[in-house]
Amino acid sequence: MEEHKTVNFMRLLSDDSTHSTVSSDSCEYYQTEIFDLLPSIQASRPEQSRKPSEAYQDGPVPGEESVSGHLSSGPRDKAPTQPLRNMVICIQGKRSARERRKMQISESWRRSQSINRKRVWAQIGGALSGLLPWQHTLHAIEGRFGVGVKAYFVFLRYLVHLNLLHCVLICGFILGPTIFYGSSKSSEPLKFGGNDSVLDFFLGSGYLDRSPVFYGFYTRGSLNMQCLNTPLLYLAGILTILFLSLILVVRRTTVGYKHTWMLGKRYSMNVSYKIFCGWDFTIQDPAAAALKHSFIRNDLKLFLEEQSFSRREAQRTLGQRVRLYLLRFFLNLLVLALLGGAFYLIYFATKTSQDVIGHHWLVSLVLEYLPPIAISFINLLLPHIFRKISSFEDYSFTMQVNATLVRSIFLKLASLGIYLFFIFKTTKKPHAVQCLENLFGREMYKLCIFNFLTAFCNAFFLNYPRKLLHEKYPSSFLARLWGKQRFLVPFNVLDLVYSQTVSWVGVFYCPLLPLIEAVTLMATFYIQKFSVLRCCVAEQRMFRGSSSSVLFHFMLLLGLLMAAATLGLNLYQPEGTHMSSCGPFGNGQSVFNVTGVCVDSLPGPAQSTLRYLASSAFALPLILAEILILTSYVSRGRANQKAIERLKEMLVML
């Protein structure tokens, strides 16, 4: 029995763990930096000396057993206290023991330096994170409403930063060169007068139609070289925005998914650790202490909710499972029927809005905004119906949130796609306006403006009066009918994804749309902050924000792909059907003509290289390289998964 215990003890002591437990800080390092032991991390490190392991293969050296004793329990010294000359071993054994002590001291010093560097970088990161905008507001929201509501505001802040980056790219590629070198329209003074009115700022016509907001303003100017001209800079700016957005969104999606995959279902929260070790003893402010109490309480509520649902799910009988699956099938049929009715309503609104001539100005304004009104009405009503439907499907609360998100984002993206299809179908017909790209950009501009107006009216004309009614007349029939206002994270996230998708779709036709989107998102942050802190109460049931955050960015990625597909279909049109009649690609030019002239002016090797990269012959080696990279990552992921499981078992036994 004693021999069996010794074998288990020696199995847990690998070379890394032996060296890492020499100092008092090594235990903390081993627990906090456990992923340093993954195969992918160890492969990048230089090979360490194998003398200690070779010495252990021959058995423990007499006199060195005290080292193992210090490693197992009790205070850990940097070297054994027994002098080498007092050890009853041969000279070769003393030399081996001295080498092991030197290596332990060196390894201990390196580990302590690594821990100190990590602590310094962690403190610097904490100080820099405190400089981020709205950081104090996010902590207050997380303490009162949980991490799920905070995830919405973090997502909103990320979109603000993304649109500000888009504004910098547009100023560098499009707006700056056009203003500096001039164009045929920028030479004329831009004045507000004549037939211009305040309604132009809502409709995107008149004064705004002639301004740098829309596509038609950017024409060829004095910058008119073969490979450096306004059309190429315009196209390069738009493609840079889409490509950079793709990289940033994919990175955040994969990082969040990796975190959820490693610590999601495979991670069981240690409740005793959360209760006894989760407190931060550096907190001195009472308000911060109250927030920390709220964080721990919300985490425990979420954990207990998930445990209760898992226990109830495991107790279902076969008959209950069959009835549940049938119920879910019929509820999904109901969802499809609602989506079909919503799409027909968008078609009817788009067709009716085409007849705006001969009406009063107010009727014409309503008809102009009829498609955005119909889309906003559908997006406001159907997600609430989807939320009620998901409550009958007997999912966990986190799964209910994700199911509602998936259905609602399909509704929003599909409704926007149908609206774009009807707009393209309309613009191909003879039209009174001269610049059809401006017409398309105007529709995207109206969608962006109306989406912001909807959020403003919902907060100040619906949520706030509802809160006042509960405060003044809590026992009235209307107050009991409405109930208490709660911040619904899925629906608000869908509004952000929809708004950002509109910005990406319309950036080619309305280059200043990211600037408008950034301003509206900043205003939306303060509007939603007022709505949450003043009008809403905390949700009784919590959901895990990590998995939902991954879904947020995945939906954003779908919106970006939809915008890229829309731009590609619009640019890649058969010869003679190109819709461009103004802007940088006006006068019968197209994207392929302008880029072809630039490629023809390059040297011979550059031309052949670019044509090879654009040909189908380059597709095969590209696909093979992608297969090799994916195979490497899949193999590394499987090795990391096995190492994670072994390390978790070791942590349980420590």
XYZ file of C-alpha atoms in Angstrom:
654
model
C 0.000 0.000 0.000
C 2.853 2.335 0.831
C 4.520 1.449 -2.463
C 1.342 2.283 -4.349
C 1.197 5.729 -2.738
C 4.810 6.371 -3.641
C 4.179 5.501 -7.283
C 1.251 7.913 -7.503
C 3.327 10.649 -5.877
C 6.219 10.209 -8.277
C 3.842 10.137 -11.254
C 2.656 13.641 -10.423
C 6.184 15.013 -10.144
C 7.305 15.729 -13.675
C 10.504 17.601 -14.430
C 8.606 20.867 -14.813
C 6.702 20.442 -11.576
C 9.899 19.475 -9.711
C 11.691 22.608 -10.795
C 8.614 24.798 -10.391
C 8.076 23.938 -6.727
C 11.440 25.025 -5.480
C 10.405 28.524 -4.425
C 7.385 29.728 -2.529
C 6.012 31.547 -5.588
C 6.150 28.481 -7.791
C 2.842 27.061 -6.589
C 1.086 30.245 -7.648
C 2.891 30.150 -10.979
C 1.975 26.506 -11.530
C -1.694 27.123 -10.895
C -2.112 30.413 -12.752
C 0.086 29.565 -15.736
C -1.016 25.978 -16.182
C -1.381 26.337 -19.926
C 2.370 26.848 -20.241
C 2.603 23.061 -19.985
C 0.677 22.531 -23.219
C 2.569 20.721 -25.995
C 2.293 23.701 -28.337
C 3.931 25.946 -25.726
C 6.629 23.477 -24.774
C 7.578 22.972 -28.417
C 8.628 26.619 -28.682
C 10.930 26.446 -25.624
C 14.569 25.442 -25.756
C 15.347 21.924 -24.557
C 16.222 21.746 -20.931
C 18.935 19.618 -19.455
C 17.958 16.022 -18.830
C 20.465 15.247 -16.103
C 17.933 15.329 -13.270
C 15.603 12.966 -15.077
C 18.475 10.621 -15.861
C 19.466 10.705 -12.215
C 15.932 9.830 -11.135
C 15.872 6.871 -13.462
C 18.605 5.271 -11.388
C 16.623 5.897 -8.213
C 16.821 8.597 -5.569
C 20.285 9.498 -4.423
C 20.877 9.032 -0.722
C 20.762 12.290 1.067
C 18.573 13.841 -1.620
C 15.325 12.437 -0.239
C 14.893 15.627 1.731
C 14.415 17.423 -1.564
C 11.416 15.276 -2.377
C 10.117 15.817 1.095
C 10.258 19.554 0.624
C 8.555 19.195 -2.733
C 5.648 17.258 -1.357
C 4.703 19.296 1.670
C 5.979 21.765 4.202
C 8.203 24.763 3.594
C 10.211 24.605 0.390
C 13.817 25.732 0.467
C 15.875 26.677 -2.508
C 18.472 23.960 -1.675
C 18.664 21.044 0.786
C 20.067 21.981 4.154
C 22.382 18.994 4.355
C 25.940 19.795 3.155
C 27.369 17.680 0.383
C 30.335 16.554 2.437
C 27.999 14.949 5.008
C 26.310 12.769 2.380
C 27.379 9.140 2.393
C 27.641 8.800 -1.362
C 30.404 8.540 -3.923
C 32.095 11.518 -5.564
C 30.062 11.098 -8.756
C 26.847 11.193 -6.730
C 27.946 14.377 -4.950
C 28.712 15.987 -8.301
C 25.275 15.018 -9.602
C 23.636 16.413 -6.459
C 25.571 19.680 -6.787
C 24.513 20.022 -10.440
C 20.867 19.429 -9.472
C 21.065 22.108 -6.756
C 22.548 24.610 -9.197
C 19.825 23.898 -11.725
C 17.136 24.261 -9.042
C 18.517 27.638 -7.960
C 18.780 28.840 -11.575
C 15.281 27.597 -12.435
C 13.869 29.186 -9.278
C 15.426 32.531 -10.193
C 14.063 32.363 -13.735
C 10.580 31.495 -12.495
C 10.587 34.311 -9.956
C 11.709 36.779 -12.619
C 8.992 35.520 -14.951
C 6.372 35.934 -12.215
C 7.573 39.467 -11.482
C 7.417 40.395 -15.161
C 3.901 38.983 -15.470
C 2.798 40.926 -12.399
C 4.249 44.151 -13.817
C 2.541 43.622 -17.159
C -0.717 42.767 -15.392
C -0.517 46.013 -13.415
C 0.254 47.987 -16.579
C -2.666 46.298 -18.351
C -4.978 47.115 -15.458
C -3.858 50.752 -15.508
C -4.393 50.989 -19.272
C -7.796 49.299 -19.052
C -8.805 51.969 -16.558
C -8.174 54.556 -19.280
C -10.710 52.949 -21.624
C -13.906 54.957 -22.043
C -16.915 54.091 -19.895
C -14.936 51.651 -17.720
C -16.538 52.821 -14.464
C -19.985 52.613 -16.048
C -19.338 49.041 -17.167
C -18.327 48.004 -13.637
C -21.467 49.575 -12.191
C -23.666 47.824 -14.766
C -21.976 44.461 -14.163
C -22.457 44.768 -10.419
C -26.177 45.496 -10.698
C -27.257 43.500 -13.752
C -24.643 40.802 -14.248
C -22.075 40.007 -16.892
C -24.657 39.446 -19.640
C -25.806 43.079 -19.692
C -22.202 44.218 -19.438
C -21.372 42.116 -22.515
C -23.831 44.231 -24.518
C -22.129 47.493 -23.560
C -18.663 46.043 -24.177
C -19.873 44.963 -27.613
C -21.233 48.460 -28.246
C -17.910 50.029 -27.234
C -16.096 47.670 -29.584
C -18.308 48.794 -32.472
C -17.573 52.442 -31.645
C -13.837 51.761 -31.833
C -14.309 49.821 -35.076
C -16.217 52.651 -36.749
C -13.675 55.226 -35.588
C -10.989 53.114 -37.244
C -13.105 53.104 -40.408
C -13.300 56.901 -40.254
C -9.495 57.131 -40.127
C -9.196 54.880 -43.187
C -11.797 56.873 -45.107
C -10.032 60.149 -44.329
C -6.701 58.684 -45.441
C -7.845 56.948 -48.626
C -10.924 58.841 -49.842
C -11.794 62.134 -48.199
C -8.249 63.483 -47.675
C -6.956 63.045 -51.256
C -10.228 64.361 -52.698
C -10.102 67.542 -50.616
C -6.354 68.039 -51.093
C -6.210 67.453 -54.864
C -9.744 68.628 -55.576
C -12.407 67.302 -57.919
C -14.883 68.645 -60.384
C -17.481 69.068 -57.625
C -15.216 70.107 -54.786
C -14.111 73.159 -56.770
C -17.660 74.493 -56.597
C -18.677 76.031 -53.257
C -21.089 73.875 -51.260
C -23.895 76.144 -50.092
C -27.173 75.504 -48.325
C -29.912 77.331 -50.190
C -32.311 77.274 -53.083
C -34.570 74.237 -52.865
C -32.704 72.817 -49.843
C -34.633 72.246 -46.620
C -34.222 70.668 -43.207
C -35.906 67.514 -44.511
C -32.802 66.887 -46.609
C -30.996 65.770 -43.452
C -33.642 63.082 -42.926
C -34.040 62.045 -46.564
C -30.414 62.388 -47.682
C -31.387 64.522 -50.678
C -30.702 68.095 -51.764
C -27.784 69.534 -49.812
C -26.557 66.148 -48.548
C -26.766 64.682 -52.039
C -24.143 67.216 -53.208
C -21.948 66.878 -50.086
C -19.055 64.462 -49.370
C -21.530 62.179 -47.605
C -22.432 60.306 -50.784
C -20.686 58.541 -53.628
C -21.335 61.122 -56.362
C -19.126 63.779 -54.738
C -15.869 61.870 -55.328
C -14.887 62.396 -58.973
C -11.534 62.473 -60.715
C -9.440 65.566 -59.921
C -5.838 66.589 -60.409
C -4.724 63.233 -58.953
C -5.100 61.241 -62.161
C -2.104 58.934 -62.624
C -2.398 55.381 -63.900
C -1.874 53.645 -60.540
C -2.582 56.562 -58.233
C -5.949 58.154 -58.882
C -9.236 58.757 -57.137
C -11.020 55.555 -58.333
C -8.192 53.275 -57.164
C -7.850 55.069 -53.823
C -11.630 54.869 -53.359
C -11.673 51.147 -54.087
C -8.578 50.523 -51.923
C -10.157 52.362 -48.986
C -13.386 50.366 -49.138
C -11.589 47.026 -49.532
C -9.240 47.891 -46.651
C -12.222 48.635 -44.406
C -13.897 45.325 -45.222
C -10.698 43.267 -44.979
C -9.588 44.850 -41.719
C -13.071 44.417 -40.272
C -12.963 40.753 -41.263
C -9.631 40.242 -39.481
C -10.750 42.001 -36.298
C -14.133 40.294 -36.089
C -12.727 36.831 -36.842
C -10.005 37.334 -34.239
C -12.461 38.283 -31.498
C -14.769 35.439 -32.499
C -12.022 32.797 -32.416
C -10.504 34.075 -29.171
C -13.898 34.050 -27.468
C -14.724 30.621 -28.864
C -11.383 29.210 -27.689
C -12.018 30.550 -24.201
C -15.553 29.137 -24.182
C -14.372 25.789 -25.568
C -11.641 25.351 -22.982
C -13.551 26.643 -19.983
C -17.154 26.027 -21.028
C -18.655 22.597 -20.558
C -15.337 21.085 -19.505
C -14.955 23.551 -16.665
C -16.817 23.055 -13.396
C -16.740 26.068 -11.135
C -15.380 25.313 -7.683
C -18.001 26.827 -5.404
C -15.792 26.646 -2.325
C -13.065 28.524 -4.179
C -15.580 31.136 -5.320
C -16.831 31.673 -1.770
C -13.632 31.469 0.261
C -11.024 32.645 -2.261
C -12.987 34.911 -4.614
C -12.713 38.056 -2.514
C -10.234 40.780 -3.416
C -8.664 41.940 -0.146
C -7.169 45.036 -1.765
C -10.624 46.639 -2.011
C -11.009 49.607 0.347
C -13.886 51.544 -1.207
C -17.373 50.535 0.122
C -18.914 51.014 -3.319
C -16.309 48.720 -4.890
C -16.918 46.185 -2.118
C -20.655 46.239 -2.855
C -19.933 45.666 -6.563
C -17.663 42.734 -5.732
C -20.420 41.236 -3.565
C -22.778 41.557 -6.527
C -20.284 39.862 -8.890
C -19.932 36.827 -6.621
C -23.672 36.627 -5.990
C -24.490 36.746 -9.713
C -21.915 34.033 -10.486
C -23.400 31.764 -7.836
C -26.935 32.384 -9.102
C -25.841 31.455 -12.619
C -24.086 28.308 -11.401
C -27.081 27.143 -9.363
C -29.434 27.842 -12.278
C -27.354 25.699 -14.620
C -27.029 22.900 -12.082
C -30.769 22.857 -11.461
C -31.545 22.660 -15.185
C -28.979 19.882 -15.737
C -30.540 17.833 -12.931
C -34.044 18.351 -14.311
C -32.891 17.475 -17.837
C -31.288 14.237 -16.668
C -34.557 13.104 -15.025
C -36.645 13.262 -18.224
C -38.270 10.025 -19.367
C -38.418 8.792 -22.963
C -42.036 9.873 -23.368
C -41.273 13.345 -22.099
C -38.404 13.667 -24.557
C -40.603 12.620 -27.515
C -43.329 15.107 -26.578
C -40.742 17.829 -26.143
C -39.197 17.207 -29.585
C -42.632 17.250 -31.242
C -43.467 20.510 -29.500
C -40.203 22.051 -30.674
C -40.897 20.905 -34.245
C -44.308 22.614 -34.390
C -42.927 25.752 -32.744
C -40.217 25.965 -35.416
C -42.902 25.679 -38.096
C -44.654 28.631 -36.468
C -41.381 30.595 -36.578
C -41.030 29.905 -40.322
C -44.601 31.075 -40.936
C -43.945 34.327 -39.084
C -40.776 34.911 -41.106
C -42.664 34.398 -44.369
C -45.296 36.951 -43.365
C -42.607 39.443 -42.382
C -40.867 39.148 -45.750
C -44.122 39.762 -47.622
C -44.774 42.874 -45.535
C -41.330 44.250 -46.501
C -42.069 43.577 -50.166
C -45.402 45.390 -49.917
C -43.840 48.399 -48.133
C -41.001 48.663 -50.680
C -43.402 48.522 -53.609
C -45.711 51.147 -52.071
C -42.846 53.536 -51.285
C -41.989 53.925 -54.981
C -45.035 56.154 -55.571
C -44.033 59.398 -53.819
C -44.900 61.931 -56.530
C -47.936 64.207 -56.231
C -48.455 63.949 -52.466
C -48.206 66.378 -49.599
C -44.691 66.721 -48.143
C -45.672 64.925 -44.952
C -47.225 62.016 -46.880
C -44.166 61.875 -49.125
C -41.912 61.757 -46.046
C -43.903 58.853 -44.584
C -43.806 57.013 -47.912
C -40.049 57.549 -48.175
C -39.586 56.011 -44.729
C -42.186 53.284 -45.213
C -39.663 50.431 -45.798
C -37.541 51.414 -42.740
C -40.751 51.711 -40.699
C -41.895 48.256 -41.812
C -38.483 46.711 -41.111
C -38.279 48.373 -37.686
C -41.818 47.263 -36.811
C -40.994 43.665 -37.748
C -37.698 43.753 -35.882
C -39.430 45.166 -32.823
C -42.384 42.755 -32.700
C -41.159 39.348 -33.902
C -38.151 38.977 -31.531
C -40.533 39.292 -28.570
C -42.696 36.563 -30.101
C -39.576 34.427 -30.615
C -38.693 34.988 -26.970
C -42.096 33.702 -25.856
C -41.791 30.717 -28.182
C -38.349 29.778 -26.817
C -39.746 29.785 -23.276
C -42.036 26.857 -24.235
C -39.165 24.779 -25.665
C -37.732 23.963 -22.209
C -34.165 25.071 -22.850
C -31.788 26.457 -20.268
C -31.923 30.215 -19.906
C -28.607 30.660 -21.744
C -29.864 28.404 -24.542
C -33.135 30.353 -24.725
C -31.162 33.559 -25.176
C -29.001 32.020 -27.903
C -31.992 30.485 -29.722
C -33.777 33.832 -29.723
C -30.609 35.484 -31.006
C -30.225 33.026 -33.893
C -33.837 33.371 -35.033
C -33.883 37.115 -34.674
C -30.606 37.687 -36.494
C -31.856 35.542 -39.350
C -34.959 37.740 -39.411
C -32.953 40.974 -39.449
C -30.379 39.923 -42.025
C -32.954 38.267 -44.265
C -35.266 41.307 -44.128
C -32.344 43.573 -44.985
C -31.320 41.252 -47.818
C -34.836 41.260 -49.286
C -34.940 45.046 -49.056
C -31.588 45.303 -50.865
C -32.846 42.952 -53.569
C -35.842 45.180 -54.274
C -33.633 48.280 -54.274
C -31.281 46.725 -56.855
C -34.260 45.653 -58.919
C -35.617 49.202 -58.855
C -32.324 50.931 -59.687
C -31.853 48.852 -62.847
C -34.991 50.415 -64.316
C -34.990 53.889 -65.910
C -35.048 56.476 -63.146
C -35.340 60.220 -62.989
C -32.227 60.709 -60.897
C -28.812 60.887 -62.507
C -26.711 59.132 -59.857
C -28.139 55.746 -58.969
C -25.352 55.038 -56.451
C -26.477 58.069 -54.461
C -29.998 56.656 -54.467
C -28.779 53.393 -52.971
C -26.624 55.208 -50.425
C -29.602 57.366 -49.502
C -31.606 54.263 -48.596
C -28.816 53.029 -46.319
C -28.580 56.495 -44.773
C -32.295 56.483 -43.989
C -32.043 53.039 -42.414
C -29.203 54.211 -40.166
C -31.015 57.400 -39.096
C -34.328 55.665 -38.478
C -32.660 52.935 -36.419
C -31.211 55.579 -34.098
C -34.538 57.429 -33.871
C -36.214 54.154 -32.931
C -33.759 53.594 -30.058
C -34.240 57.170 -28.841
C -38.044 57.011 -28.884
C -38.075 53.564 -27.287
C -35.992 54.816 -24.340
C -37.612 58.190 -23.643
C -41.192 57.706 -24.859
C -41.781 54.100 -23.847
C -39.389 52.844 -21.167
C -39.169 56.006 -19.082
C -42.962 56.620 -18.897
C -43.347 52.955 -18.009
C -40.895 53.393 -15.137
C -42.701 56.538 -13.924
C -46.004 54.673 -14.012
C -44.560 51.943 -11.765
C -43.152 54.505 -9.350
C -46.281 56.681 -9.089
C -49.050 54.110 -9.507
C -47.591 50.641 -8.786
C -51.000 49.059 -8.119
C -52.737 50.308 -11.269
C -54.026 47.892 -13.880
C -51.723 49.209 -16.609
C -48.637 48.920 -14.370
C -49.492 45.334 -13.441
C -50.187 44.528 -17.095
C -46.857 45.852 -18.357
C -44.786 44.514 -15.490
C -41.329 45.694 -14.569
C -38.969 46.778 -17.302
C -35.958 44.490 -17.869
C -33.063 45.024 -20.223
C -33.381 42.353 -22.919
C -29.851 41.703 -24.107
C -30.665 39.647 -27.264
C -32.904 42.278 -28.838
C -30.554 45.165 -28.128
C -27.600 43.226 -29.513
C -29.585 42.506 -32.657
C -30.136 46.228 -33.131
C -26.373 46.797 -32.939
C -25.617 44.006 -35.430
C -28.304 45.287 -37.796
C -27.016 48.860 -37.589
C -23.404 47.824 -38.202
C -24.440 45.635 -41.139
C -26.224 48.609 -42.693
C -23.036 50.647 -42.235
C -20.916 48.014 -43.982
C -23.404 47.599 -46.839
C -23.670 51.327 -47.467
C -20.047 52.412 -46.953
C -19.286 52.135 -50.699
C -22.214 54.390 -51.624
C -22.107 56.618 -48.539
C -18.435 56.917 -47.457
C -19.200 59.018 -44.378
C -21.684 56.461 -43.075
C -19.112 55.029 -40.561
C -18.764 58.522 -39.075
C -22.536 58.804 -38.751
C -22.621 55.294 -37.278
C -19.916 56.128 -34.715
C -21.792 59.246 -33.571
C -25.099 57.401 -33.312
C -23.464 54.530 -31.393
C -21.946 56.957 -28.877
C -25.341 58.533 -28.379
C -26.883 55.051 -28.154
C -24.478 54.149 -25.340
C -25.696 57.007 -23.152
C -29.317 56.385 -24.096
C -29.048 52.711 -23.154
C -27.117 53.593 -20.000
C -30.011 55.831 -18.937
C -32.504 53.130 -19.859
C -30.658 50.417 -17.890
C -29.719 52.322 -14.736
C -32.873 54.403 -14.473
C -35.682 52.369 -16.036
C -34.765 48.682 -15.728
C -34.534 46.169 -12.902
C -32.112 43.250 -12.665
C -33.052 40.003 -14.390
C -34.055 37.248 -11.979
C -32.341 34.609 -14.090
C -28.744 35.009 -15.190
C -27.120 33.659 -18.328
C -23.477 33.048 -19.102
C -22.093 35.996 -21.039
C -19.062 34.204 -22.535
C -21.019 31.981 -24.940
C -23.370 34.819 -25.860
C -20.424 37.139 -26.581
C -19.107 34.586 -29.066
C -22.519 34.497 -30.692
C -22.587 38.311 -30.834
C -19.393 38.414 -32.863
C -20.446 35.473 -35.020
C -23.615 37.327 -35.983
C -21.504 40.391 -36.709
C -19.356 38.226 -38.966
C -22.472 37.108 -40.849
C -23.427 40.759 -41.354
C -19.952 41.528 -42.710
C -20.118 38.608 -45.138
C -23.520 39.809 -46.291
C -22.129 43.310 -46.902
C -19.168 41.907 -48.860
C -21.483 39.734 -50.971
C -23.742 42.716 -51.699
C -20.799 44.853 -52.805
C -19.359 42.047 -54.932
C -22.649 41.383 -56.718
C -23.104 45.082 -57.385
C -19.597 45.592 -58.777
C -19.395 42.373 -60.764
C -22.060 43.022 -63.376
C -22.119 42.124 -67.060
C -20.732 44.610 -69.520
C -23.263 47.264 -70.470
C -25.389 46.853 -67.350
C -23.115 48.683 -64.919
C -25.162 51.151 -62.916
C -22.387 53.705 -62.345
C -23.222 57.086 -63.863
C -21.343 59.353 -61.457
C -18.605 59.342 -58.849
C -15.102 57.905 -59.284
C -16.267 55.158 -61.661
C -18.502 57.345 -63.810
C -18.335 58.074 -67.549
C -18.574 54.424 -68.545
C -15.696 53.259 -66.368
C -15.808 50.261 -64.105
C -13.674 48.726 -61.381
C -12.134 46.237 -63.812
C -11.263 48.894 -66.390
C -9.457 51.093 -63.872
C -7.542 48.223 -62.279
C -6.686 46.789 -65.709
C -5.093 50.061 -66.807
C -3.001 50.110 -63.621
C -1.838 46.505 -64.076
C -0.895 47.121 -67.718
C 1.356 50.005 -66.689
C 3.408 47.838 -64.290
C 6.640 46.023 -65.258
C 6.411 42.597 -66.860
C 7.234 40.449 -63.770
C 4.721 42.382 -61.652
C 2.020 41.931 -64.311
C 2.594 38.184 -64.579
C 2.626 37.825 -60.784
C -0.655 39.709 -60.313
C -2.351 37.845 -63.154
C -1.225 34.519 -61.665
C -2.576 35.478 -58.245
C -5.910 36.448 -59.842
C -6.166 33.276 -61.954
C -7.699 29.923 -61.092
C -4.257 28.245 -61.235
C -3.392 29.875 -57.902
C -6.459 28.351 -56.249
C -4.996 24.807 -55.964
C -1.808 25.672 -54.011
C -3.842 28.072 -51.892
C -6.299 25.320 -50.973
C -3.459 22.893 -50.215
C -1.765 25.444 -47.958
C -5.052 26.038 -46.120
C -5.510 22.280 -45.640
C -2.015 21.933 -44.174
C -2.533 24.872 -41.815
C -5.928 23.590 -40.674
C -4.529 20.083 -40.140
C -1.725 21.508 -38.029
C -4.138 23.515 -35.890
C -6.521 20.571 -35.467
C -3.663 18.304 -34.351
C -2.381 20.922 -31.952
C -5.886 21.434 -30.584
C -6.309 17.716 -29.898
C -2.940 17.552 -28.151
C -3.829 20.604 -26.069
C -7.169 19.065 -25.146
C -5.520 15.912 -23.826
C -2.969 17.972 -21.912
C -5.721 20.111 -20.396
C -7.569 17.036 -19.149
C -4.394 15.625 -17.581
C -3.525 18.942 -15.945
C -7.025 19.238 -14.494
C -6.685 15.791 -12.973
C -3.366 16.829 -11.475
C -4.925 19.989 -10.010
C -7.665 17.933 -8.389
C -5.090 15.661 -6.734
C -2.818 18.486 -5.544
